[in-house]
Short mmCIF file of C-alpha atoms in Angstrom, two decimals:
data_model
loop_
_atom_site.label_atom_id
_atom_site.label_comp_id
_atom_site.label_asym_id
_atom_site.label_seq_id
_atom_site.Cartn_x
_atom_site.Cartn_y
_atom_site.Cartn_z
CA MET A 1 11.46 -18.90 18.50
CA PRO A 2 13.26 -16.19 16.50
CA ALA A 3 12.67 -12.59 17.45
CA ILE A 4 11.00 -10.20 15.01
CA PRO A 5 13.68 -7.89 13.63
CA ALA A 6 13.42 -4.20 14.40
CA PRO A 7 12.45 -1.95 11.49
CA PRO A 8 15.32 -0.14 9.79
CA SER A 9 16.32 3.02 11.58
CA SER A 10 18.46 4.76 8.98
CA PRO A 11 16.73 7.60 7.12
CA ALA A 12 17.86 6.19 3.76
CA ALA A 13 16.34 2.77 4.47
CA ARG A 14 13.06 4.34 5.64
CA ALA A 15 12.97 6.51 2.51
CA ARG A 16 13.44 3.43 0.28
CA ILE A 17 10.57 1.67 2.05
CA ARG A 18 8.27 4.68 1.65
CA THR A 19 9.21 4.95 -2.02
CA ALA A 20 8.55 1.23 -2.54
CA PHE A 21 5.16 1.65 -0.83
CA ARG A 22 4.21 4.55 -3.12
CA VAL A 23 5.39 2.79 -6.28
CA LEU A 24 3.66 -0.48 -5.42
CA ALA A 25 0.42 1.35 -4.61
CA VAL A 26 0.40 2.69 -8.18
CA VAL A 27 1.56 -0.60 -9.74
CA GLU A 28 -1.15 -2.53 -7.89
CA ALA A 29 -3.78 -0.09 -9.16
CA LEU A 30 -2.46 -0.28 -12.74
CA THR A 31 -2.58 -4.08 -12.69
CA TRP A 32 -6.16 -3.83 -11.38
CA ALA A 33 -6.98 -1.61 -14.38
CA GLY A 34 -5.37 -4.10 -16.78
CA LEU A 35 -7.20 -7.00 -15.20
CA LEU A 36 -10.56 -5.22 -15.33
CA ALA A 37 -9.99 -4.16 -18.95
CA SER A 38 -8.99 -7.67 -20.00
CA MET A 39 -12.04 -9.12 -18.21
CA GLY A 40 -14.24 -6.64 -20.06
CA TRP A 41 -12.58 -7.60 -23.33
CA HIS A 42 -13.19 -11.28 -22.66
CA TYR A 43 -16.67 -11.26 -21.14
CA LEU A 44 -18.31 -8.31 -22.90
CA LEU A 45 -16.66 -8.47 -26.30
CA ASP A 46 -16.06 -12.23 -26.46
CA GLY A 47 -12.32 -11.71 -26.74
CA SER A 48 -9.34 -13.80 -25.75
CA ARG A 49 -8.52 -14.90 -22.18
CA HIS A 50 -4.81 -14.17 -22.65
CA GLY A 51 -5.16 -10.72 -21.12
CA ILE A 52 -6.83 -12.15 -18.03
CA GLU A 53 -4.05 -14.69 -17.63
CA VAL A 54 -1.31 -12.09 -18.00
CA PHE A 55 -2.89 -9.35 -15.90
CA GLY A 56 -4.16 -11.86 -13.36
CA ALA A 57 -0.61 -13.04 -12.72
CA LEU A 58 0.76 -9.49 -12.67
CA HIS A 59 -1.97 -8.33 -10.32
CA GLY A 60 -1.46 -11.30 -8.01
CA GLY A 61 2.24 -10.51 -7.72
CA ALA A 62 1.63 -6.79 -7.23
CA PHE A 63 -1.03 -7.54 -4.60
CA LEU A 64 1.35 -9.73 -2.59
CA LEU A 65 4.26 -7.29 -2.90
CA TYR A 66 2.05 -4.37 -1.88
CA GLY A 67 0.87 -6.32 1.18
CA ALA A 68 4.43 -7.14 2.24
CA VAL A 69 5.62 -3.56 1.77
CA ALA A 70 2.51 -2.20 3.52
CA LEU A 71 3.38 -4.36 6.55
CA LEU A 72 6.95 -3.10 6.46
CA THR A 73 5.82 0.52 6.10
CA TRP A 74 3.38 0.02 8.99
CA GLY A 75 6.30 -0.97 11.21
CA VAL A 76 8.70 1.70 9.98
CA GLN A 77 6.18 4.53 10.22
CA ARG A 78 4.75 3.16 13.49
CA TRP A 79 1.18 3.52 12.32
CA ARG A 80 -1.63 2.75 14.70
CA TRP A 81 -3.26 -0.63 14.17
CA TRP A 82 -6.26 0.75 12.30
CA VAL A 83 -4.09 2.71 9.85
CA GLY A 84 -2.08 -0.42 9.07
CA LEU A 85 -5.24 -2.42 8.53
CA LEU A 86 -6.59 0.29 6.23
CA ALA A 87 -3.35 0.16 4.23
CA LEU A 88 -3.71 -3.60 3.82
CA GLY A 89 -7.44 -3.42 3.10
CA ALA A 90 -6.87 -0.77 0.45
CA ALA A 91 -5.61 -3.51 -1.87
CA LEU A 92 -9.04 -5.17 -2.00
CA PRO A 93 -11.14 -2.64 -3.97
CA PRO A 94 -9.89 -1.51 -7.38
CA PHE A 95 -7.61 1.54 -7.11
CA GLY A 96 -7.89 1.62 -3.30
CA THR A 97 -4.11 1.56 -2.87
CA VAL A 98 -3.73 4.85 -4.72
CA VAL A 99 -6.55 6.43 -2.72
CA PHE A 100 -4.93 5.28 0.54
CA GLU A 101 -1.47 6.49 -0.55
CA VAL A 102 -2.77 9.96 -1.47
CA LEU A 103 -4.70 10.30 1.80
CA ALA A 104 -1.77 8.97 3.84
CA GLN A 105 0.55 11.49 2.19
CA ARG A 106 -1.86 14.37 2.85
CA ARG A 107 -2.26 13.37 6.51
CA GLY A 108 1.48 13.09 7.08
CA LEU A 109 1.44 9.33 7.54
CA LEU A 110 4.36 8.98 5.15
CA ASP A 111 6.57 11.64 6.76
CA ASP A 112 10.33 11.23 7.02
CA ARG A 113 10.29 10.53 10.75
CA PRO A 114 9.05 7.15 11.95
CA GLY A 115 5.85 7.61 13.91
CA ALA A 116 5.59 11.27 12.90
CA ALA A 117 1.86 11.02 12.42
CA ALA A 118 1.10 7.68 14.03
CA GLY A 119 -1.89 9.26 15.68
CA GLY A 120 -3.71 9.66 12.38
CA GLY A 121 -2.36 13.06 11.41
CA ARG A 122 -1.96 14.48 14.90
CA THR A 123 1.43 15.02 16.43
CA HIS A 124 2.03 15.04 20.14
CA ALA A 125 4.54 17.15 22.03
CA VAL A 126 7.21 15.29 23.94
CA ARG A 127 6.87 15.78 27.70
CA GLY A 128 9.77 17.34 29.45
CA ALA A 129 11.17 18.83 26.27
#
């Protein structure tokens, strides 16, 4: 059975992952908006289904990419289990990914150091330092 690879340790690699997480949080929310608007166009105004087909595919891809990058960010940032599950669950309601990203940024969960705020915004002093 192959071992799970360790998360990247270089600051540049961690920064790219955090940037991808932030970008995909916004992209996922924008595709949600497009999907909801196209559903409204179709069901409320008796419009075409083309928008649903296009935005449905875009949203599906963004949803899967966000989930993969959220898992990677969870490992790199060493979030507690409940923070990681919140990050994944944020993709379910419309615009939840942006809400999670903003709150995570404010609480320091996307700091430059891995595990900087793994305790949900609290940092702990290192013993013996």
